[in-house]
mmCIF file of C-alpha atoms in Angstrom:
data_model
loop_
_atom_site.group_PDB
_atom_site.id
_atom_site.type_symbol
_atom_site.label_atom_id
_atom_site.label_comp_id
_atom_site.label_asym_id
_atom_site.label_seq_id
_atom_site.Cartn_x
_atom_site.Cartn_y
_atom_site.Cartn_z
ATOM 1 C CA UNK A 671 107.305 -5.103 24.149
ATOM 2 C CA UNK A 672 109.315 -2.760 20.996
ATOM 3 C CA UNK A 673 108.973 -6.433 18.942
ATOM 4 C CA UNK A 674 105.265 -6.029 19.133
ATOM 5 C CA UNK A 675 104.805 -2.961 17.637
ATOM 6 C CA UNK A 676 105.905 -3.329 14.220
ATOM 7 C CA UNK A 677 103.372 -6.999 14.632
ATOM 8 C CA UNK A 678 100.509 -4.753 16.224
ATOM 9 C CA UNK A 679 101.076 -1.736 13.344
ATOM 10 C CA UNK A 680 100.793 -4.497 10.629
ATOM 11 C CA UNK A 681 97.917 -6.336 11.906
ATOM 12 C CA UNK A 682 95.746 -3.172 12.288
ATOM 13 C CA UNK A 683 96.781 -1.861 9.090
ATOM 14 C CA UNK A 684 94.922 -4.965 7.758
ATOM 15 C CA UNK A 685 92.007 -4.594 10.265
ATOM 16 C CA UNK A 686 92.156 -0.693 8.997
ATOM 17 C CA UNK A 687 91.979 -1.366 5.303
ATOM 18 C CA UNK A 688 89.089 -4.140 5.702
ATOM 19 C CA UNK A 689 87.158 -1.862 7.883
ATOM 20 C CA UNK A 690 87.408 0.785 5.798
ATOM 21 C CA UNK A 691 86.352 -0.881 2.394
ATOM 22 C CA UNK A 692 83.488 -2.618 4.912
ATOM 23 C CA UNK A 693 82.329 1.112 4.736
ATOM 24 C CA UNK A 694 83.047 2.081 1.344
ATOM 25 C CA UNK A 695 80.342 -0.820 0.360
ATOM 26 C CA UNK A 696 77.539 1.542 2.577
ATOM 27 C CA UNK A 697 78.387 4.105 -0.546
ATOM 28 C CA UNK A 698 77.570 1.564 -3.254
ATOM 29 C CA UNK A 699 74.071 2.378 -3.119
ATOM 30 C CA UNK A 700 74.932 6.442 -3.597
ATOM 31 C CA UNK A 701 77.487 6.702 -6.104
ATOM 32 C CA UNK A 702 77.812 3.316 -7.310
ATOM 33 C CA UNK A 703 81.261 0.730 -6.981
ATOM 34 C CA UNK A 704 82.854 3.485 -9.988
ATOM 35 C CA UNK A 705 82.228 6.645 -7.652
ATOM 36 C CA UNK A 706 83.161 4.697 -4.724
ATOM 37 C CA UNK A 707 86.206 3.294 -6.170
ATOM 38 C CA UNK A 708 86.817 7.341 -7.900
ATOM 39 C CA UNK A 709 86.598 8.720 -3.989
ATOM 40 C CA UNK A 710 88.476 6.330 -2.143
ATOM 41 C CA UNK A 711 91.243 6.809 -4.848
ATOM 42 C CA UNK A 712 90.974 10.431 -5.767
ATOM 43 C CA UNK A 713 90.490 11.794 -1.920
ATOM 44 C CA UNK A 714 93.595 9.104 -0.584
ATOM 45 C CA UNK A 715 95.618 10.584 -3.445
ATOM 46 C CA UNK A 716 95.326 14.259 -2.135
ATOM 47 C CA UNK A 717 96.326 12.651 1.135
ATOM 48 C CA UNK A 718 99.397 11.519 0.053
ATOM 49 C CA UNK A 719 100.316 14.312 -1.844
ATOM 50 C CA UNK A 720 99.920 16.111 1.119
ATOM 51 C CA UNK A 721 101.679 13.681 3.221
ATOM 52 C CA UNK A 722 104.432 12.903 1.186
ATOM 53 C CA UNK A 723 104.814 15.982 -1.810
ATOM 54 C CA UNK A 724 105.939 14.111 -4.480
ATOM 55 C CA UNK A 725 106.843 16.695 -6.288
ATOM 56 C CA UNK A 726 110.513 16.830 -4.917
ATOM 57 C CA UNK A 727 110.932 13.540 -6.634
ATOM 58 C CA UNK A 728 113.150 13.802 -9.886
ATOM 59 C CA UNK A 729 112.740 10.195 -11.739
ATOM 60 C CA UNK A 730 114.466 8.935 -14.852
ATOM 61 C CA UNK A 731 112.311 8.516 -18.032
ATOM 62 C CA UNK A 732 112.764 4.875 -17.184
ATOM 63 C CA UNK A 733 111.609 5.333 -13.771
ATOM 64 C CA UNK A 734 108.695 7.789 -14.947
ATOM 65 C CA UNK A 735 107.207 5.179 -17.315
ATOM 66 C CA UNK A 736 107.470 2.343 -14.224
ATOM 67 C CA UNK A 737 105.666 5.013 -12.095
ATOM 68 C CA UNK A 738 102.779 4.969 -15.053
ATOM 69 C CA UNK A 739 102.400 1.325 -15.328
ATOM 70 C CA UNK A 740 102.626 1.145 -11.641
ATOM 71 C CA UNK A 741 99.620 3.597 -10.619
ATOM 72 C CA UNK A 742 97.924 2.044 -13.708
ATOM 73 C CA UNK A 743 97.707 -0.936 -12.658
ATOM 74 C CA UNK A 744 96.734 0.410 -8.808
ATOM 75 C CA UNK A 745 93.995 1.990 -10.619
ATOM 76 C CA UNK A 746 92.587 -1.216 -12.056
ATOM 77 C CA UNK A 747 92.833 -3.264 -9.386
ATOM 78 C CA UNK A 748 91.004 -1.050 -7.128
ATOM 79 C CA UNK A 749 88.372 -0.884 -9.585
ATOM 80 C CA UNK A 750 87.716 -4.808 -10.180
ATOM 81 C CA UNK A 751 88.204 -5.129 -6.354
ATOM 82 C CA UNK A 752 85.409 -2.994 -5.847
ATOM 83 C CA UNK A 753 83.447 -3.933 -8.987
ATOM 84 C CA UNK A 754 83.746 -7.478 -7.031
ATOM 85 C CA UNK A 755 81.891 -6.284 -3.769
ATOM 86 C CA UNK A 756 78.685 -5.886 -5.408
ATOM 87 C CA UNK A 757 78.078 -9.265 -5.979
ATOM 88 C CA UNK A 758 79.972 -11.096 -3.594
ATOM 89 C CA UNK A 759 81.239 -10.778 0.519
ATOM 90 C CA UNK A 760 84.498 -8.897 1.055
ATOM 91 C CA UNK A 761 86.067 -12.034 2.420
ATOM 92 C CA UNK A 762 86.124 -13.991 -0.068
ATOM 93 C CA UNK A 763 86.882 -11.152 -2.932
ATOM 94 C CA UNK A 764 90.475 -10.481 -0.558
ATOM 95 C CA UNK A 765 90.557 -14.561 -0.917
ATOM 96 C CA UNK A 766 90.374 -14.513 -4.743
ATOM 97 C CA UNK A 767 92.690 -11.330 -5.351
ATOM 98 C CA UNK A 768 94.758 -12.994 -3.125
ATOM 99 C CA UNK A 769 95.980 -15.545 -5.885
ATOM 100 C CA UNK A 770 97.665 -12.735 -7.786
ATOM 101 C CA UNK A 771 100.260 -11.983 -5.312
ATOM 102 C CA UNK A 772 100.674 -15.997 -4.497
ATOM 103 C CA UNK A 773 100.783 -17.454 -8.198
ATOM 104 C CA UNK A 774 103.958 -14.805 -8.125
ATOM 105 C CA UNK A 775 105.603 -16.176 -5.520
ATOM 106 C CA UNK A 776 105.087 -19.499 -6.306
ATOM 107 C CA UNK A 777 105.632 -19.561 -10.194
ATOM 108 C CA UNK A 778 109.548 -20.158 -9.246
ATOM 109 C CA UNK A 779 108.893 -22.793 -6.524
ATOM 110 C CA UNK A 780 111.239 -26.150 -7.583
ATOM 111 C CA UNK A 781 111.203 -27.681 -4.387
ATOM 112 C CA UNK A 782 108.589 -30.521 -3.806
ATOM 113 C CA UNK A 783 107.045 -29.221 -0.277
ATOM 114 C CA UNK A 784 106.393 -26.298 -2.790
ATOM 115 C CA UNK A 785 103.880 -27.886 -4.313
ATOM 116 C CA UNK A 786 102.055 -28.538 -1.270
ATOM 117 C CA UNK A 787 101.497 -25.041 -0.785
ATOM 118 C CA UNK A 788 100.539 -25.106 -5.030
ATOM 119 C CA UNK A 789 97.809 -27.713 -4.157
ATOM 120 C CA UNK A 790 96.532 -26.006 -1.591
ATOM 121 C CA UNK A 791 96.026 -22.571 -3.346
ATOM 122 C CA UNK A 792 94.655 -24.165 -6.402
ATOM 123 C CA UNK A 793 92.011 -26.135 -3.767
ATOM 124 C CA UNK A 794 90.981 -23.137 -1.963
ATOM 125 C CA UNK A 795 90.656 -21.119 -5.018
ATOM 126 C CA UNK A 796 88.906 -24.042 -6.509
ATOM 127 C CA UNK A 797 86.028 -24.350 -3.834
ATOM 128 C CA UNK A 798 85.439 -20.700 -4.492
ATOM 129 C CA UNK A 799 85.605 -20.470 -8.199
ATOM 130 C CA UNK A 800 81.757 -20.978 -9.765
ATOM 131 C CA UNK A 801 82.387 -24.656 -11.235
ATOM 132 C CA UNK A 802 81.197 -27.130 -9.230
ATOM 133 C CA UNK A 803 78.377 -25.389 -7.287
ATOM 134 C CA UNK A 804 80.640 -25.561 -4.147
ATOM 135 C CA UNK A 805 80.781 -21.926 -3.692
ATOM 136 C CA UNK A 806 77.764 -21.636 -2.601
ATOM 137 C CA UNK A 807 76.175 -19.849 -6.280
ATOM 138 C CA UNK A 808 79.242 -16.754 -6.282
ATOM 139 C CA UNK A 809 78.125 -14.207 -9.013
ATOM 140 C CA UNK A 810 80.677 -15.523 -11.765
ATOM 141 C CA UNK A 811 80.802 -11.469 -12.827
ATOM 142 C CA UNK A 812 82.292 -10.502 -9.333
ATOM 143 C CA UNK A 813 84.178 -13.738 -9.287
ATOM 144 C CA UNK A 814 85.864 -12.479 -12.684
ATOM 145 C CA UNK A 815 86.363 -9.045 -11.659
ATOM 146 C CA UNK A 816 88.257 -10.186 -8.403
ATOM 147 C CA UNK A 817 90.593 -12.412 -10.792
ATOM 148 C CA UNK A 818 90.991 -9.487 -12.749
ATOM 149 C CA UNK A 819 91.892 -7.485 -9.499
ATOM 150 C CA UNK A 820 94.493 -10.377 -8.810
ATOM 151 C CA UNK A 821 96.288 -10.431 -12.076
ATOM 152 C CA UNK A 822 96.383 -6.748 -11.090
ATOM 153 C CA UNK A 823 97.983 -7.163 -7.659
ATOM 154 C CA UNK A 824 100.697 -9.471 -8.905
ATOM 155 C CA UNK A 825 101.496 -6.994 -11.988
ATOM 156 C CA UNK A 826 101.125 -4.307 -9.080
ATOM 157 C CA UNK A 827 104.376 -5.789 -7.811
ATOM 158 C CA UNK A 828 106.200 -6.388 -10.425
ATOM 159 C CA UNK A 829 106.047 -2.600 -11.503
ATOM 160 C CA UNK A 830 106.583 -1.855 -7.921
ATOM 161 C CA UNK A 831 109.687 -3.759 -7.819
ATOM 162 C CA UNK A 832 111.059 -1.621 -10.568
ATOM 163 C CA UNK A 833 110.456 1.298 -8.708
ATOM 164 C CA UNK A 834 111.565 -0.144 -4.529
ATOM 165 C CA UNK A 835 114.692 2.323 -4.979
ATOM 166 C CA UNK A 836 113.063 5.574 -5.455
ATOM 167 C CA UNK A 837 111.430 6.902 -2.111
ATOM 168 C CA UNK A 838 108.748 5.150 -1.094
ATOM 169 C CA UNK A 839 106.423 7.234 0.409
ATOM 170 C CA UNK A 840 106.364 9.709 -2.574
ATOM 171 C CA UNK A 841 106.423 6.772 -4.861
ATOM 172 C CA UNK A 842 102.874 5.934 -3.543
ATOM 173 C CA UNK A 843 101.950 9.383 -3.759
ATOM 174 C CA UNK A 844 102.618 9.260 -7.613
ATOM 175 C CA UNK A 845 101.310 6.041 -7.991
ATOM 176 C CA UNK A 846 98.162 6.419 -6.330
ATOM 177 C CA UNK A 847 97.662 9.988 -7.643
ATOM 178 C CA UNK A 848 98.106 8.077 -11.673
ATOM 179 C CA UNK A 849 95.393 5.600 -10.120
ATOM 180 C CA UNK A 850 93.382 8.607 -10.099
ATOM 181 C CA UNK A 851 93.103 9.831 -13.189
ATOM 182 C CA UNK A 852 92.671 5.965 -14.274
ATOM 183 C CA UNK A 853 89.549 5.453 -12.473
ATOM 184 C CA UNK A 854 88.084 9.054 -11.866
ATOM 185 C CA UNK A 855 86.438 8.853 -15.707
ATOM 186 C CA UNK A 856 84.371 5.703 -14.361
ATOM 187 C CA UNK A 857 83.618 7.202 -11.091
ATOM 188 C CA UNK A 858 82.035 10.302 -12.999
ATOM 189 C CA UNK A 859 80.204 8.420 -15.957
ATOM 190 C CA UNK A 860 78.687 6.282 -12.951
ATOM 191 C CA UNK A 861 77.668 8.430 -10.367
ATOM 192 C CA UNK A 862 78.340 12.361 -11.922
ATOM 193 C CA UNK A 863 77.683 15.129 -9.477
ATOM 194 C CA UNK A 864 76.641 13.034 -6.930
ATOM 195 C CA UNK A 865 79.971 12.731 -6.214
ATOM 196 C CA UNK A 866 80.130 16.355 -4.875
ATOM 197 C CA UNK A 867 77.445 15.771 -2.513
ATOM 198 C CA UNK A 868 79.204 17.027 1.106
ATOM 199 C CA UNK A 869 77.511 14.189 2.960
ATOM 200 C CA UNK A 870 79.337 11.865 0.179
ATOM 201 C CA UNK A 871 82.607 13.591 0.235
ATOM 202 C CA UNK A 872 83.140 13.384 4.037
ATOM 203 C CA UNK A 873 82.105 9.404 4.267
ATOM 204 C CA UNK A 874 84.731 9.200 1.104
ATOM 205 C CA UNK A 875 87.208 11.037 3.121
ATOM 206 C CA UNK A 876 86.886 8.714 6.033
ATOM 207 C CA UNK A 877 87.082 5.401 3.750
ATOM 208 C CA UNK A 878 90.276 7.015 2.084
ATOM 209 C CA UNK A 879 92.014 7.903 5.548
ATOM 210 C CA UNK A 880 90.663 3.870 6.706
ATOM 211 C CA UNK A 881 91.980 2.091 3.568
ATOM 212 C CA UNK A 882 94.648 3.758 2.172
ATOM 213 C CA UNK A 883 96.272 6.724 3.877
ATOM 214 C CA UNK A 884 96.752 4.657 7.259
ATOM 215 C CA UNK A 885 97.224 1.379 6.428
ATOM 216 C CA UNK A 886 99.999 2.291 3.985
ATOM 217 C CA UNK A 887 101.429 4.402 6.755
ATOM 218 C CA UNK A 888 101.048 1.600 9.634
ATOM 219 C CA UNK A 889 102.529 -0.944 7.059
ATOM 220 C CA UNK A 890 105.749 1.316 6.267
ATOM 221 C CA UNK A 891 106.264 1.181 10.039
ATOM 222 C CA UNK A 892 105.880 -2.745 10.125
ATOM 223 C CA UNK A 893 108.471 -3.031 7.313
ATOM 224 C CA UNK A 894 111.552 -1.043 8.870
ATOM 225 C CA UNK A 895 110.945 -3.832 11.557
ATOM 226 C CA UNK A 896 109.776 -7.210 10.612
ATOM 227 C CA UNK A 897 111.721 -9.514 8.489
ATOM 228 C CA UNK A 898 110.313 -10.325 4.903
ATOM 229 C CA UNK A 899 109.618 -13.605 6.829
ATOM 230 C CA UNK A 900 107.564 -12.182 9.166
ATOM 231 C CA UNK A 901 105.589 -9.128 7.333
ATOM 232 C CA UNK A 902 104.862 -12.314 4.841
ATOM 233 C CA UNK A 903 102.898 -14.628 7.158
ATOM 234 C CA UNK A 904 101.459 -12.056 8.859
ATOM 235 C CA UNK A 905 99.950 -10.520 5.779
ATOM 236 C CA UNK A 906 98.514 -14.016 4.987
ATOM 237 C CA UNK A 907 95.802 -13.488 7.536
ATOM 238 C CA UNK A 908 94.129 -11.013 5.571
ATOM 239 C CA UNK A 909 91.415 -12.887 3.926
ATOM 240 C CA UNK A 910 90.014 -14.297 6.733
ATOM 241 C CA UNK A 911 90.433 -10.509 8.785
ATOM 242 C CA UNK A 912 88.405 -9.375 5.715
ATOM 243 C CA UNK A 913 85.848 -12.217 6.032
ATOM 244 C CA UNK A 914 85.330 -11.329 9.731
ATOM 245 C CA UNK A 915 85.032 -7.114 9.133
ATOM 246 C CA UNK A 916 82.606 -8.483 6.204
ATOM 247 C CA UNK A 917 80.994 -10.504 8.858
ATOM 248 C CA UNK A 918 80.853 -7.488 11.599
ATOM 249 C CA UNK A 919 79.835 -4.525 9.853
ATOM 250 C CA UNK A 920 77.985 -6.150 6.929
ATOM 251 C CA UNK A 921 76.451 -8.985 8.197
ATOM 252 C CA UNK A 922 78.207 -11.143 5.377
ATOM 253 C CA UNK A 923 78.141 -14.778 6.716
ATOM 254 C CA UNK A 924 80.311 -17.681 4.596
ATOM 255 C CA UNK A 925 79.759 -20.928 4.714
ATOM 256 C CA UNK A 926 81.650 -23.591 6.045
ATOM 257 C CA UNK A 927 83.317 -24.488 2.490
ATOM 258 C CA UNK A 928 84.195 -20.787 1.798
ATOM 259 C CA UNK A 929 85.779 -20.568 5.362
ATOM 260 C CA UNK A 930 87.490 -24.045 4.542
ATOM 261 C CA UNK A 931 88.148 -22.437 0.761
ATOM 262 C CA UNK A 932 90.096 -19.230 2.762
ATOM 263 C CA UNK A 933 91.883 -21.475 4.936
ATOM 264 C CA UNK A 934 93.382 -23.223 2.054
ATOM 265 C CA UNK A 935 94.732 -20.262 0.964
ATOM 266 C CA UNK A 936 96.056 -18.695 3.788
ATOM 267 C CA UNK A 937 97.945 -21.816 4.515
ATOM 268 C CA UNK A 938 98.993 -21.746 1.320
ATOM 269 C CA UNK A 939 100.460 -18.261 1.788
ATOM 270 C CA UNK A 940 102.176 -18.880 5.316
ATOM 271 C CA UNK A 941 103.900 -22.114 3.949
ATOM 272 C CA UNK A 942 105.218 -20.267 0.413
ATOM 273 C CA UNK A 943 106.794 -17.490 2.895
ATOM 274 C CA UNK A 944 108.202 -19.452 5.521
ATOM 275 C CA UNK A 945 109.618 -21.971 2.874
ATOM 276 C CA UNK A 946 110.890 -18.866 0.539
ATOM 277 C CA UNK A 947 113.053 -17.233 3.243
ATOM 278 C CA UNK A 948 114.952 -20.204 2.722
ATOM 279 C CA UNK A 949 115.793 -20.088 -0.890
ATOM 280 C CA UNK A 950 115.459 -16.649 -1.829
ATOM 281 C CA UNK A 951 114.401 -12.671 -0.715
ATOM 282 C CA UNK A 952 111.169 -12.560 -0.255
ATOM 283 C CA UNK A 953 108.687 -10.554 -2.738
ATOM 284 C CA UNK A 954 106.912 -8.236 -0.643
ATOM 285 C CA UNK A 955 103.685 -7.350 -1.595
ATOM 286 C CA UNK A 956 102.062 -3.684 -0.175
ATOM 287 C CA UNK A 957 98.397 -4.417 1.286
ATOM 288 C CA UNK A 958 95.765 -5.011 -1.668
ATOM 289 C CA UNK A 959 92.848 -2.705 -2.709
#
């Protein structure tokens, strides 16, 4: 029963972050993707400072300029990712983003069941990318955006690798809290005072808690207990989670070639992490947007 916790706190830290941005979408019409983007950032921020108080943290200059780059590049990516949802289904914008993290792990592969797992994340992004009319007419603005939100995610570890020895909990709290101040000017050009509104405030606060505060809390718990192995394949599944939370709350229905498109990827992400805990430690990535 103890080896199912760390599985059951990863899983619904996944079901926790797509639920939540499922609700930050009900905002778009109110303050915009910017403002939404500005409160879930902004309001998870002053929950990990409070959580965490980074403050007690003394970095190097190295390690304060890796801490920059790092919540710079949180702040971006959370603004493409939700710049993405106006246009097209949560689902498939976690598929898309999803390529960051996996072109990472797989720009070293050598081995040739590697490029199985190549073929089939270059298919499934493929059937989603606007080319070929497969996807089902995707906006190509929010199919761009969620690329940019992937280049983000993979840079997003890479910074965050250069930072894994400080403490992590106030690491986040630093980073998130510079993702702030990246994406709080577009959250006020977009939506202003309407951002004040209490009404608007609370619902922020709830999509902050939902998809930041506790899945990054749920997913430190999974990590003290799951191999890199494990936490790996596991965190593949979050596409199609997204696609059925999209599904749920919004009523976003895929077609059969986007759900084929998301299986391509996931099984492209299970077979990368299984084969990489056998020739080398596993990149972890922390959950997305």
């Amino acid at each position: 029963m103890r080896s199912l916790v760390p599985v059951a706190a990863l899983v619904a830290s996944m079901v926790s972050l797509s639920v939540g941005t499922s609700f930050a979408k009900h905002l778009f019409a109110t303050v915009g993707a910017e403002g939404t983007t500005a409160l879930r950032v902004g309001l998870a921020a002053l929950i990990l400072n409070a959580v965490w108080r980074p403050w007690h943290l003394r970095p190097s200059r190295a390690d304060a300029g890796a801490l920059l780059l790092y919540g710079g590049v949180l702040g971006a990516m959370n603004l493409l990712f939700y710049l993405s949802l106006r246009t097209i289904p949560l689902g498939l914008a976690i598929a898309i983003e999803f390529s960051g993290p996996l072109t990472l792990a797989l720009a070293a592969s050598r081995r040739p069941i590697d490029f199985v797992w190549i073929a089939c994340a270059v298919l499934g992004l493929g059937l989603l990318l606007p080319l070929g009319g497969l996807s089902g007419g995707l906006d190509p603005v929010g199919v761009a955006c969620a690329l940019g939100a992937a280049l983000c995610w993979a840079l997003y570890i890479v910074f965050g690798q250069r930072v894994g020895h400080l403490h992590g909990g106030r690491s986040v709290a630093i980073g998130m809290s510079v993702a702030a101040l990246v994406v709080l000017p577009f959250g006020v050009a977009s939506a202003g005072t309407a951002l004040l509104d209490p009404a608007t405030l609370a619902f922020g606060l709830a999509v902050a808690a939902l998809s930041s505060a506790l899945p990054y809390s749920l997913e430190m718990v999974a990590l003290k207990r799951l191999t890199k192995q494990s936490f790996g394949v596991l965190l593949s599944l979050e596409p199609a989670i997204g696609s059925l939370a999209g599904l749920a709350i919004l009523g976003e229905r895929l077609s059969g070639t986007e759900w084929l498109a998301i299986a391509f990827i996931v099984v492209a992400s299970v077979g990368n992490t299984v084969s990489a805990s056998r020739r080398r430690p596993l990149a972890t990535p922390i959950l997305p947007a």
